[in-house]
Amino acid sequence: MYEVEIKVPADLERVRGRLDELGATRTDAVVQADTYYDAPHRSFPKTDEALRIRSERPEGGDDEMRLTYKGPLVDDESKTREEIETAVADGEKVDAILTKLGFDAAATVRKDRERFALEGYAITLDSVNDVGEYVEVETEAAGEADLESAREGAYEIVERLGLDPDDQIRTSYLGLLLAG
Amino acid sequence: MYEVEIKVPADLERVRGRLDELGATRTDAVVQADTYYDAPHRSFPKTDEALRIRSERPEGGDDEMRLTYKGPLVDDESKTREEIETAVADGEKVDAILTKLGFDAAATVRKDRERFALEGYAITLDSVNDVGEYVEVETEAAGEADLESAREGAYEIVERLGLDPDDQIRTSYLGLLLAG
């Protein structure tokens, strides 16, 4: 399974109007706070790994906490990473344990995230604190053969939302936050 | 709050009989598997720290998983350590994350643990795989002034269980397992 993902900066209010006109389905909305950690014995930016505690609050729900490890890119083309994740009861306790072990919280990315579905594509409207507003268009391709058509379909969705695929950025929100 | 804890090797079947005669209350029983980790950047035996994933199955219940950090002794007298613990949804995922970060599982201590209550003392019967059978007698003292009488009370319980307080051992089950 291959994941196709395009991220472009956007005026979310306008995109919301376009989604309405296109008849997209609003899936859900969450508030996420992602804290990324530095390791005491490795440079995660160099090894292309990440260690994260995510706190996610669904609409009308309670905070859910997850601990996630992301491995380096498996290959350049598919942008596939190994990801290991589990729910934890108390994110502050996990933070305290990591801190005791010498892992330091490097930065926290906070965002409001609203999700829509349209013709097999997942469309996410992200309002990221201190970073800006972005739209992500995502879909999956079963194999390499389908990758190109999935990508073209995603570009088309981006255009129908009134956005320009050429504005695409590949930097993570963490990268954008640290660069800002 | 000070914790008084005495651990002695014992024949659990005989101790069970004594507990019955003394009218002790059986509290509960659990099966525990504790996996301890080595750190890639520190020697936990030297720093007197521990990182553990505990899998605990209560009677008739499902496995519960917890991640625990234990800090070094705060002082020699009270045997007090900082302990930070949180429940996790998937212990195998936490193990996989720790392994990816360079923490290696050093050893797993498995034990059947049966708990009783008697006159303000908690009495635990531990059958530890590859280590042996032990009884722990525990209580808390509100302050240093009460420590000596709490300790004497615990010795008395040990004797009433037909055991000898002089057999007391201070080595952890992990230490006993690794030494065996």
PDB file of N, CA, C and O in Angstrom, chain B residues 106-180:
ATOM      1  N   ALA B 106      16.657  -6.666  29.260  1.00  0.00           N
ATOM      2  CA  ALA B 106      17.757  -7.335  29.955  1.00  0.00           C
ATOM      3  C   ALA B 106      17.294  -8.663  30.534  1.00  0.00           C
ATOM      4  O   ALA B 106      18.003  -9.662  30.461  1.00  0.00           O
ATOM      5  N   ALA B 107      16.109  -8.661  31.121  1.00  0.00           N
ATOM      6  CA  ALA B 107      15.598  -9.879  31.757  1.00  0.00           C
ATOM      7  C   ALA B 107      14.121  -9.702  32.055  1.00  0.00           C
ATOM      8  O   ALA B 107      13.642  -8.568  32.185  1.00  0.00           O
ATOM      9  N   THR B 108      13.412 -10.826  32.137  1.00  0.00           N
ATOM     10  CA  THR B 108      12.000 -10.776  32.502  1.00  0.00           C
ATOM     11  C   THR B 108      11.781 -11.620  33.755  1.00  0.00           C
ATOM     12  O   THR B 108      12.156 -12.789  33.790  1.00  0.00           O
ATOM     13  N   VAL B 109      11.234 -10.975  34.782  1.00  0.00           N
ATOM     14  CA  VAL B 109      10.914 -11.661  36.039  1.00  0.00           C
ATOM     15  C   VAL B 109       9.435 -12.029  36.006  1.00  0.00           C
ATOM     16  O   VAL B 109       8.574 -11.151  35.878  1.00  0.00           O
ATOM     17  N   ARG B 110       9.147 -13.337  36.080  1.00  0.00           N
ATOM     18  CA  ARG B 110       7.751 -13.795  36.079  1.00  0.00           C
ATOM     19  C   ARG B 110       7.413 -14.354  37.448  1.00  0.00           C
ATOM     20  O   ARG B 110       8.183 -15.144  37.988  1.00  0.00           O
ATOM     21  N   LYS B 111       6.271 -13.931  37.972  1.00  0.00           N
ATOM     22  CA  LYS B 111       5.896 -14.466  39.283  1.00  0.00           C
ATOM     23  C   LYS B 111       4.394 -14.546  39.466  1.00  0.00           C
ATOM     24  O   LYS B 111       3.631 -13.769  38.904  1.00  0.00           O
ATOM     25  N   ASP B 112       4.006 -15.550  40.275  1.00  0.00           N
ATOM     26  CA  ASP B 112       2.647 -15.618  40.788  1.00  0.00           C
ATOM     27  C   ASP B 112       2.673 -14.959  42.153  1.00  0.00           C
ATOM     28  O   ASP B 112       3.529 -15.267  42.980  1.00  0.00           O
ATOM     29  N   ARG B 113       1.719 -14.060  42.349  1.00  0.00           N
ATOM     30  CA  ARG B 113       1.730 -13.210  43.533  1.00  0.00           C
ATOM     31  C   ARG B 113       0.359 -13.277  44.203  1.00  0.00           C
ATOM     32  O   ARG B 113      -0.658 -12.998  43.559  1.00  0.00           O
ATOM     33  N   GLU B 114       0.357 -13.664  45.466  1.00  0.00           N
ATOM     34  CA  GLU B 114      -0.900 -13.804  46.197  1.00  0.00           C
ATOM     35  C   GLU B 114      -0.819 -12.883  47.409  1.00  0.00           C
ATOM     36  O   GLU B 114       0.164 -12.906  48.144  1.00  0.00           O
ATOM     37  N   ARG B 115      -1.855 -12.060  47.603  1.00  0.00           N
ATOM     38  CA  ARG B 115      -1.758 -11.040  48.652  1.00  0.00           C
ATOM     39  C   ARG B 115      -2.762 -11.272  49.783  1.00  0.00           C
ATOM     40  O   ARG B 115      -3.922 -11.606  49.522  1.00  0.00           O
ATOM     41  N   PHE B 116      -2.292 -11.047  50.993  1.00  0.00           N
ATOM     42  CA  PHE B 116      -3.127 -11.182  52.185  1.00  0.00           C
ATOM     43  C   PHE B 116      -2.988  -9.919  53.040  1.00  0.00           C
ATOM     44  O   PHE B 116      -2.016  -9.181  52.905  1.00  0.00           O
ATOM     45  N   ALA B 117      -3.982  -9.703  53.899  1.00  0.00           N
ATOM     46  CA  ALA B 117      -3.931  -8.580  54.838  1.00  0.00           C
ATOM     47  C   ALA B 117      -4.059  -9.140  56.251  1.00  0.00           C
ATOM     48  O   ALA B 117      -4.874 -10.025  56.508  1.00  0.00           O
ATOM     49  N   LEU B 118      -3.214  -8.619  57.167  1.00  0.00           N
ATOM     50  CA  LEU B 118      -3.272  -9.062  58.563  1.00  0.00           C
ATOM     51  C   LEU B 118      -2.818  -7.919  59.479  1.00  0.00           C
ATOM     52  O   LEU B 118      -1.659  -7.497  59.410  1.00  0.00           O
ATOM     53  N   GLU B 119      -3.731  -7.442  60.282  1.00  0.00           N
ATOM     54  CA  GLU B 119      -3.419  -6.437  61.317  1.00  0.00           C
ATOM     55  C   GLU B 119      -2.612  -5.256  60.778  1.00  0.00           C
ATOM     56  O   GLU B 119      -1.602  -4.863  61.366  1.00  0.00           O
ATOM     57  N   GLY B 120      -3.043  -4.704  59.653  1.00  0.00           N
ATOM     58  CA  GLY B 120      -2.377  -3.523  59.110  1.00  0.00           C
ATOM     59  C   GLY B 120      -1.134  -3.830  58.286  1.00  0.00           C
ATOM     60  O   GLY B 120      -0.460  -2.914  57.802  1.00  0.00           O
ATOM     61  N   TYR B 121      -0.814  -5.099  58.169  1.00  0.00           N
ATOM     62  CA  TYR B 121       0.333  -5.491  57.349  1.00  0.00           C
ATOM     63  C   TYR B 121      -0.153  -6.159  56.062  1.00  0.00           C
ATOM     64  O   TYR B 121      -1.150  -6.891  56.080  1.00  0.00           O
ATOM     65  N   ALA B 122       0.550  -5.874  54.957  1.00  0.00           N
ATOM     66  CA  ALA B 122       0.277  -6.550  53.692  1.00  0.00           C
ATOM     67  C   ALA B 122       1.287  -7.681  53.550  1.00  0.00           C
ATOM     68  O   ALA B 122       2.501  -7.458  53.701  1.00  0.00           O
ATOM     69  N   ILE B 123       0.785  -8.873  53.285  1.00  0.00           N
ATOM     70  CA  ILE B 123       1.655 -10.043  53.181  1.00  0.00           C
ATOM     71  C   ILE B 123       1.518 -10.614  51.773  1.00  0.00           C
ATOM     72  O   ILE B 123       0.417 -10.908  51.317  1.00  0.00           O
ATOM     73  N   THR B 124       2.642 -10.702  51.088  1.00  0.00           N
ATOM     74  CA  THR B 124       2.620 -11.145  49.696  1.00  0.00           C
ATOM     75  C   THR B 124       3.393 -12.438  49.543  1.00  0.00           C
ATOM     76  O   THR B 124       4.538 -12.540  50.000  1.00  0.00           O
ATOM     77  N   LEU B 125       2.752 -13.424  48.929  1.00  0.00           N
ATOM     78  CA  LEU B 125       3.397 -14.713  48.675  1.00  0.00           C
ATOM     79  C   LEU B 125       3.799 -14.744  47.203  1.00  0.00           C
ATOM     80  O   LEU B 125       2.945 -14.745  46.322  1.00  0.00           O
ATOM     81  N   ASP B 126       5.106 -14.741  46.961  1.00  0.00           N
ATOM     82  CA  ASP B 126       5.615 -14.678  45.593  1.00  0.00           C
ATOM     83  C   ASP B 126       6.266 -15.997  45.190  1.00  0.00           C
ATOM     84  O   ASP B 126       7.185 -16.465  45.859  1.00  0.00           O
ATOM     85  N   SER B 127       5.781 -16.557  44.087  1.00  0.00           N
ATOM     86  CA  SER B 127       6.447 -17.708  43.500  1.00  0.00           C
ATOM     87  C   SER B 127       7.106 -17.221  42.218  1.00  0.00           C
ATOM     88  O   SER B 127       6.439 -16.952  41.223  1.00  0.00           O
ATOM     89  N   VAL B 128       8.432 -17.059  42.276  1.00  0.00           N
ATOM     90  CA  VAL B 128       9.169 -16.388  41.198  1.00  0.00           C
ATOM     91  C   VAL B 128       9.880 -17.420  40.323  1.00  0.00           C
ATOM     92  O   VAL B 128      10.716 -18.174  40.819  1.00  0.00           O
ATOM     93  N   ASN B 129       9.525 -17.439  39.034  1.00  0.00           N
ATOM     94  CA  ASN B 129      10.141 -18.403  38.097  1.00  0.00           C
ATOM     95  C   ASN B 129      11.668 -18.328  38.133  1.00  0.00           C
ATOM     96  O   ASN B 129      12.236 -17.234  38.027  1.00  0.00           O
ATOM     97  N   ASP B 130      12.315 -19.482  38.256  1.00  0.00           N
ATOM     98  CA  ASP B 130      13.773 -19.579  38.222  1.00  0.00           C
ATOM     99  C   ASP B 130      14.453 -18.871  39.385  1.00  0.00           C
ATOM    100  O   ASP B 130      15.686 -18.689  39.363  1.00  0.00           O
ATOM    101  N   VAL B 131      13.689 -18.430  40.375  1.00  0.00           N
ATOM    102  CA  VAL B 131      14.280 -17.745  41.530  1.00  0.00           C
ATOM    103  C   VAL B 131      13.883 -18.444  42.821  1.00  0.00           C
ATOM    104  O   VAL B 131      14.750 -18.810  43.619  1.00  0.00           O
ATOM    105  N   GLY B 132      12.583 -18.677  43.025  1.00  0.00           N
ATOM    106  CA  GLY B 132      12.154 -19.378  44.229  1.00  0.00           C
ATOM    107  C   GLY B 132      10.913 -18.778  44.855  1.00  0.00           C
ATOM    108  O   GLY B 132      10.252 -17.925  44.247  1.00  0.00           O
ATOM    109  N   GLU B 133      10.616 -19.186  46.085  1.00  0.00           N
ATOM    110  CA  GLU B 133       9.422 -18.731  46.790  1.00  0.00           C
ATOM    111  C   GLU B 133       9.806 -17.776  47.914  1.00  0.00           C
ATOM    112  O   GLU B 133      10.710 -18.074  48.704  1.00  0.00           O
ATOM    113  N   TYR B 134       9.104 -16.677  47.970  1.00  0.00           N
ATOM    114  CA  TYR B 134       9.420 -15.634  48.957  1.00  0.00           C
ATOM    115  C   TYR B 134       8.145 -15.050  49.548  1.00  0.00           C
ATOM    116  O   TYR B 134       7.101 -15.031  48.896  1.00  0.00           O
ATOM    117  N   VAL B 135       8.282 -14.568  50.775  1.00  0.00           N
ATOM    118  CA  VAL B 135       7.184 -13.841  51.412  1.00  0.00           C
ATOM    119  C   VAL B 135       7.660 -12.426  51.716  1.00  0.00           C
ATOM    120  O   VAL B 135       8.774 -12.231  52.209  1.00  0.00           O
ATOM    121  N   GLU B 136       6.815 -11.467  51.359  1.00  0.00           N
ATOM    122  CA  GLU B 136       7.105 -10.072  51.694  1.00  0.00           C
ATOM    123  C   GLU B 136       6.091  -9.580  52.714  1.00  0.00           C
ATOM    124  O   GLU B 136       4.890  -9.777  52.534  1.00  0.00           O
ATOM    125  N   VAL B 137       6.585  -8.937  53.746  1.00  0.00           N
ATOM    126  CA  VAL B 137       5.702  -8.311  54.738  1.00  0.00           C
ATOM    127  C   VAL B 137       5.948  -6.808  54.673  1.00  0.00           C
ATOM    128  O   VAL B 137       7.082  -6.352  54.755  1.00  0.00           O
ATOM    129  N   GLU B 138       4.871  -6.071  54.482  1.00  0.00           N
ATOM    130  CA  GLU B 138       4.999  -4.632  54.231  1.00  0.00           C
ATOM    131  C   GLU B 138       4.038  -3.831  55.095  1.00  0.00           C
ATOM    132  O   GLU B 138       2.910  -4.244  55.327  1.00  0.00           O
ATOM    133  N   THR B 139       4.494  -2.647  55.488  1.00  0.00           N
ATOM    134  CA  THR B 139       3.571  -1.696  56.099  1.00  0.00           C
ATOM    135  C   THR B 139       4.134  -0.294  55.910  1.00  0.00           C
ATOM    136  O   THR B 139       5.245  -0.117  55.405  1.00  0.00           O
ATOM    137  N   GLU B 140       3.348   0.695  56.277  1.00  0.00           N
ATOM    138  CA  GLU B 140       3.811   2.071  56.137  1.00  0.00           C
ATOM    139  C   GLU B 140       3.917   2.720  57.505  1.00  0.00           C
ATOM    140  O   GLU B 140       3.126   2.433  58.409  1.00  0.00           O
ATOM    141  N   ALA B 141       4.907   3.597  57.656  1.00  0.00           N
ATOM    142  CA  ALA B 141       5.052   4.382  58.882  1.00  0.00           C
ATOM    143  C   ALA B 141       4.865   5.845  58.509  1.00  0.00           C
ATOM    144  O   ALA B 141       5.382   6.301  57.496  1.00  0.00           O
ATOM    145  N   ALA B 142       4.090   6.565  59.333  1.00  0.00           N
ATOM    146  CA  ALA B 142       3.755   7.953  58.997  1.00  0.00           C
ATOM    147  C   ALA B 142       4.995   8.842  59.045  1.00  0.00           C
ATOM    148  O   ALA B 142       5.147   9.761  58.250  1.00  0.00           O
ATOM    149  N   GLY B 143       5.885   8.563  59.986  1.00  0.00           N
ATOM    150  CA  GLY B 143       7.091   9.379  60.113  1.00  0.00           C
ATOM    151  C   GLY B 143       8.247   8.559  60.624  1.00  0.00           C
ATOM    152  O   GLY B 143       8.103   7.370  60.930  1.00  0.00           O
ATOM    153  N   GLU B 144       9.411   9.198  60.720  1.00  0.00           N
ATOM    154  CA  GLU B 144      10.608   8.478  61.148  1.00  0.00           C
ATOM    155  C   GLU B 144      10.448   7.903  62.549  1.00  0.00           C
ATOM    156  O   GLU B 144      10.985   6.840  62.861  1.00  0.00           O
ATOM    157  N   ALA B 145       9.678   8.619  63.395  1.00  0.00           N
ATOM    158  CA  ALA B 145       9.480   8.193  64.779  1.00  0.00           C
ATOM    159  C   ALA B 145       8.783   6.840  64.853  1.00  0.00           C
ATOM    160  O   ALA B 145       9.033   6.055  65.773  1.00  0.00           O
ATOM    161  N   ASP B 146       7.912   6.570  63.859  1.00  0.00           N
ATOM    162  CA  ASP B 146       7.130   5.322  63.881  1.00  0.00           C
ATOM    163  C   ASP B 146       7.837   4.180  63.158  1.00  0.00           C
ATOM    164  O   ASP B 146       7.349   3.056  63.135  1.00  0.00           O
ATOM    165  N   LEU B 147       8.998   4.502  62.577  1.00  0.00           N
ATOM    166  CA  LEU B 147       9.661   3.545  61.700  1.00  0.00           C
ATOM    167  C   LEU B 147      10.092   2.298  62.465  1.00  0.00           C
ATOM    168  O   LEU B 147       9.883   1.170  62.012  1.00  0.00           O
ATOM    169  N   GLU B 148      10.673   2.517  63.659  1.00  0.00           N
ATOM    170  CA  GLU B 148      11.221   1.401  64.424  1.00  0.00           C
ATOM    171  C   GLU B 148      10.120   0.441  64.886  1.00  0.00           C
ATOM    172  O   GLU B 148      10.261  -0.776  64.784  1.00  0.00           O
ATOM    173  N   SER B 149       8.997   1.005  65.349  1.00  0.00           N
ATOM    174  CA  SER B 149       7.919   0.133  65.829  1.00  0.00           C
ATOM    175  C   SER B 149       7.265  -0.595  64.662  1.00  0.00           C
ATOM    176  O   SER B 149       6.845  -1.746  64.790  1.00  0.00           O
ATOM    177  N   ALA B 150       7.176   0.072  63.498  1.00  0.00           N
ATOM    178  CA  ALA B 150       6.618  -0.588  62.310  1.00  0.00           C
ATOM    179  C   ALA B 150       7.507  -1.758  61.901  1.00  0.00           C
ATOM    180  O   ALA B 150       7.017  -2.839  61.558  1.00  0.00           O
ATOM    181  N   ARG B 151       8.816  -1.542  61.986  1.00  0.00           N
ATOM    182  CA  ARG B 151       9.760  -2.587  61.618  1.00  0.00           C
ATOM    183  C   ARG B 151       9.669  -3.770  62.590  1.00  0.00           C
ATOM    184  O   ARG B 151       9.651  -4.927  62.167  1.00  0.00           O
ATOM    185  N   GLU B 152       9.576  -3.442  63.872  1.00  0.00           N
ATOM    186  CA  GLU B 152       9.461  -4.522  64.870  1.00  0.00           C
ATOM    187  C   GLU B 152       8.164  -5.300  64.686  1.00  0.00           C
ATOM    188  O   GLU B 152       8.131  -6.524  64.823  1.00  0.00           O
ATOM    189  N   GLY B 153       7.096  -4.567  64.366  1.00  0.00           N
ATOM    190  CA  GLY B 153       5.811  -5.230  64.099  1.00  0.00           C
ATOM    191  C   GLY B 153       5.916  -6.174  62.914  1.00  0.00           C
ATOM    192  O   GLY B 153       5.372  -7.284  62.935  1.00  0.00           O
ATOM    193  N   ALA B 154       6.631  -5.737  61.881  1.00  0.00           N
ATOM    194  CA  ALA B 154       6.796  -6.564  60.677  1.00  0.00           C
ATOM    195  C   ALA B 154       7.613  -7.819  61.005  1.00  0.00           C
ATOM    196  O   ALA B 154       7.275  -8.920  60.574  1.00  0.00           O
ATOM    197  N   TYR B 155       8.671  -7.665  61.845  1.00  0.00           N
ATOM    198  CA  TYR B 155       9.461  -8.829  62.249  1.00  0.00           C
ATOM    199  C   TYR B 155       8.584  -9.821  62.998  1.00  0.00           C
ATOM    200  O   TYR B 155       8.700 -11.034  62.824  1.00  0.00           O
ATOM    201  N   GLU B 156       7.684  -9.290  63.833  1.00  0.00           N
ATOM    202  CA  GLU B 156       6.806 -10.151  64.631  1.00  0.00           C
ATOM    203  C   GLU B 156       5.876 -10.950  63.708  1.00  0.00           C
ATOM    204  O   GLU B 156       5.647 -12.143  63.926  1.00  0.00           O
ATOM    205  N   ILE B 157       5.358 -10.270  62.669  1.00  0.00           N
ATOM    206  CA  ILE B 157       4.499 -10.965  61.700  1.00  0.00           C
ATOM    207  C   ILE B 157       5.288 -12.089  61.025  1.00  0.00           C
ATOM    208  O   ILE B 157       4.803 -13.207  60.886  1.00  0.00           O
ATOM    209  N   VAL B 158       6.521 -11.764  60.632  1.00  0.00           N
ATOM    210  CA  VAL B 158       7.374 -12.770  59.976  1.00  0.00           C
ATOM    211  C   VAL B 158       7.516 -13.999  60.884  1.00  0.00           C
ATOM    212  O   VAL B 158       7.363 -15.142  60.429  1.00  0.00           O
ATOM    213  N   GLU B 159       7.740 -13.746  62.156  1.00  0.00           N
ATOM    214  CA  GLU B 159       7.902 -14.866  63.109  1.00  0.00           C
ATOM    215  C   GLU B 159       6.601 -15.652  63.274  1.00  0.00           C
ATOM    216  O   GLU B 159       6.614 -16.881  63.345  1.00  0.00           O
ATOM    217  N   ARG B 160       5.483 -14.936  63.348  1.00  0.00           N
ATOM    218  CA  ARG B 160       4.193 -15.627  63.508  1.00  0.00           C
ATOM    219  C   ARG B 160       3.851 -16.470  62.276  1.00  0.00           C
ATOM    220  O   ARG B 160       3.036 -17.375  62.347  1.00  0.00           O
ATOM    221  N   LEU B 161       4.479 -16.120  61.136  1.00  0.00           N
ATOM    222  CA  LEU B 161       4.274 -16.929  59.915  1.00  0.00           C
ATOM    223  C   LEU B 161       5.198 -18.151  59.908  1.00  0.00           C
ATOM    224  O   LEU B 161       5.225 -18.918  58.941  1.00  0.00           O
ATOM    225  N   GLY B 162       5.972 -18.317  60.999  1.00  0.00           N
ATOM    226  CA  GLY B 162       6.881 -19.451  61.096  1.00  0.00           C
ATOM    227  C   GLY B 162       8.187 -19.231  60.359  1.00  0.00           C
ATOM    228  O   GLY B 162       8.900 -20.185  60.011  1.00  0.00           O
ATOM    229  N   LEU B 163       8.506 -17.944  60.108  1.00  0.00           N
ATOM    230  CA  LEU B 163       9.728 -17.626  59.365  1.00  0.00           C
ATOM    231  C   LEU B 163      10.700 -16.855  60.251  1.00  0.00           C
ATOM    232  O   LEU B 163      10.319 -16.351  61.308  1.00  0.00           O
ATOM    233  N   ASP B 164      11.957 -16.751  59.793  1.00  0.00           N
ATOM    234  CA  ASP B 164      13.003 -16.116  60.592  1.00  0.00           C
ATOM    235  C   ASP B 164      13.387 -14.760  59.972  1.00  0.00           C
ATOM    236  O   ASP B 164      13.890 -14.718  58.843  1.00  0.00           O
ATOM    237  N   PRO B 165      13.174 -13.654  60.708  1.00  0.00           N
ATOM    238  CA  PRO B 165      13.538 -12.324  60.168  1.00  0.00           C
ATOM    239  C   PRO B 165      15.014 -12.238  59.778  1.00  0.00           C
ATOM    240  O   PRO B 165      15.372 -11.432  58.917  1.00  0.00           O
ATOM    241  N   ASP B 166      15.846 -13.068  60.391  1.00  0.00           N
ATOM    242  CA  ASP B 166      17.282 -13.034  60.057  1.00  0.00           C
ATOM    243  C   ASP B 166      17.556 -13.552  58.645  1.00  0.00           C
ATOM    244  O   ASP B 166      18.646 -13.337  58.110  1.00  0.00           O
ATOM    245  N   ASP B 167      16.585 -14.247  58.062  1.00  0.00           N
ATOM    246  CA  ASP B 167      16.749 -14.735  56.690  1.00  0.00           C
ATOM    247  C   ASP B 167      16.503 -13.629  55.666  1.00  0.00           C
ATOM    248  O   ASP B 167      16.619 -13.861  54.452  1.00  0.00           O
ATOM    249  N   GLN B 168      16.148 -12.443  56.148  1.00  0.00           N
ATOM    250  CA  GLN B 168      15.806 -11.330  55.265  1.00  0.00           C
ATOM    251  C   GLN B 168      16.843 -11.105  54.162  1.00  0.00           C
ATOM    252  O   GLN B 168      18.050 -11.125  54.413  1.00  0.00           O
ATOM    253  N   ILE B 169      16.348 -10.928  52.931  1.00  0.00           N
ATOM    254  CA  ILE B 169      17.267 -10.589  51.843  1.00  0.00           C
ATOM    255  C   ILE B 169      16.827  -9.267  51.228  1.00  0.00           C
ATOM    256  O   ILE B 169      15.635  -8.956  51.169  1.00  0.00           O
ATOM    257  N   ARG B 170      17.808  -8.471  50.779  1.00  0.00           N
ATOM    258  CA  ARG B 170      17.521  -7.140  50.254  1.00  0.00           C
ATOM    259  C   ARG B 170      17.649  -7.083  48.731  1.00  0.00           C
ATOM    260  O   ARG B 170      17.340  -6.075  48.117  1.00  0.00           O
ATOM    261  N   THR B 171      18.126  -8.162  48.153  1.00  0.00           N
ATOM    262  CA  THR B 171      18.303  -8.190  46.696  1.00  0.00           C
ATOM    263  C   THR B 171      16.939  -8.274  46.004  1.00  0.00           C
ATOM    264  O   THR B 171      16.058  -8.986  46.459  1.00  0.00           O
ATOM    265  N   SER B 172      16.790  -7.539  44.922  1.00  0.00           N
ATOM    266  CA  SER B 172      15.548  -7.590  44.148  1.00  0.00           C
ATOM    267  C   SER B 172      15.435  -8.921  43.420  1.00  0.00           C
ATOM    268  O   SER B 172      16.432  -9.625  43.242  1.00  0.00           O
ATOM    269  N   TYR B 173      14.202  -9.255  42.969  1.00  0.00           N
ATOM    270  CA  TYR B 173      14.026 -10.488  42.198  1.00  0.00           C
ATOM    271  C   TYR B 173      14.849 -10.433  40.908  1.00  0.00           C
ATOM    272  O   TYR B 173      15.403 -11.445  40.477  1.00  0.00           O
ATOM    273  N   LEU B 174      14.933  -9.246  40.313  1.00  0.00           N
ATOM    274  CA  LEU B 174      15.762  -9.102  39.112  1.00  0.00           C
ATOM    275  C   LEU B 174      17.211  -9.447  39.440  1.00  0.00           C
ATOM    276  O   LEU B 174      17.861 -10.206  38.710  1.00  0.00           O
ATOM    277  N   GLY B 175      17.702  -8.905  40.559  1.00  0.00           N
ATOM    278  CA  GLY B 175      19.065  -9.185  40.994  1.00  0.00           C
ATOM    279  C   GLY B 175      19.277 -10.666  41.256  1.00  0.00           C
ATOM    280  O   GLY B 175      20.300 -11.236  40.868  1.00  0.00           O
ATOM    281  N   LEU B 176      18.288 -11.299  41.920  1.00  0.00           N
ATOM    282  CA  LEU B 176      18.390 -12.738  42.205  1.00  0.00           C
ATOM    283  C   LEU B 176      18.386 -13.546  40.915  1.00  0.00           C
ATOM    284  O   LEU B 176      19.132 -14.504  40.766  1.00  0.00           O
ATOM    285  N   LEU B 177      17.532 -13.128  39.961  1.00  0.00           N
ATOM    286  CA  LEU B 177      17.443 -13.839  38.682  1.00  0.00           C
ATOM    287  C   LEU B 177      18.766 -13.739  37.922  1.00  0.00           C
ATOM    288  O   LEU B 177      19.283 -14.735  37.409  1.00  0.00           O
ATOM    289  N   LEU B 178      19.319 -12.517  37.868  1.00  0.00           N
ATOM    290  CA  LEU B 178      20.562 -12.302  37.123  1.00  0.00           C
ATOM    291  C   LEU B 178      21.745 -12.988  37.817  1.00  0.00           C
ATOM    292  O   LEU B 178      22.671 -13.461  37.160  1.00  0.00           O
ATOM    293  N   ALA B 179      21.694 -13.065  39.176  1.00  0.00           N
ATOM    294  CA  ALA B 179      22.779 -13.709  39.930  1.00  0.00           C
ATOM    295  C   ALA B 179      22.707 -15.223  39.805  1.00  0.00           C
ATOM    296  O   ALA B 179      23.733 -15.907  39.884  1.00  0.00           O
ATOM    297  N   GLY B 180      21.452 -15.743  39.608  1.00  0.00           N
ATOM    298  CA  GLY B 180      21.262 -17.194  39.538  1.00  0.00           C
ATOM    299  C   GLY B 180      21.794 -17.676  38.214  1.00  0.00           C
ATOM    300  O   GLY B 180      22.365 -18.684  38.030  1.00  0.00           O
TER     301      GLY B 180
END
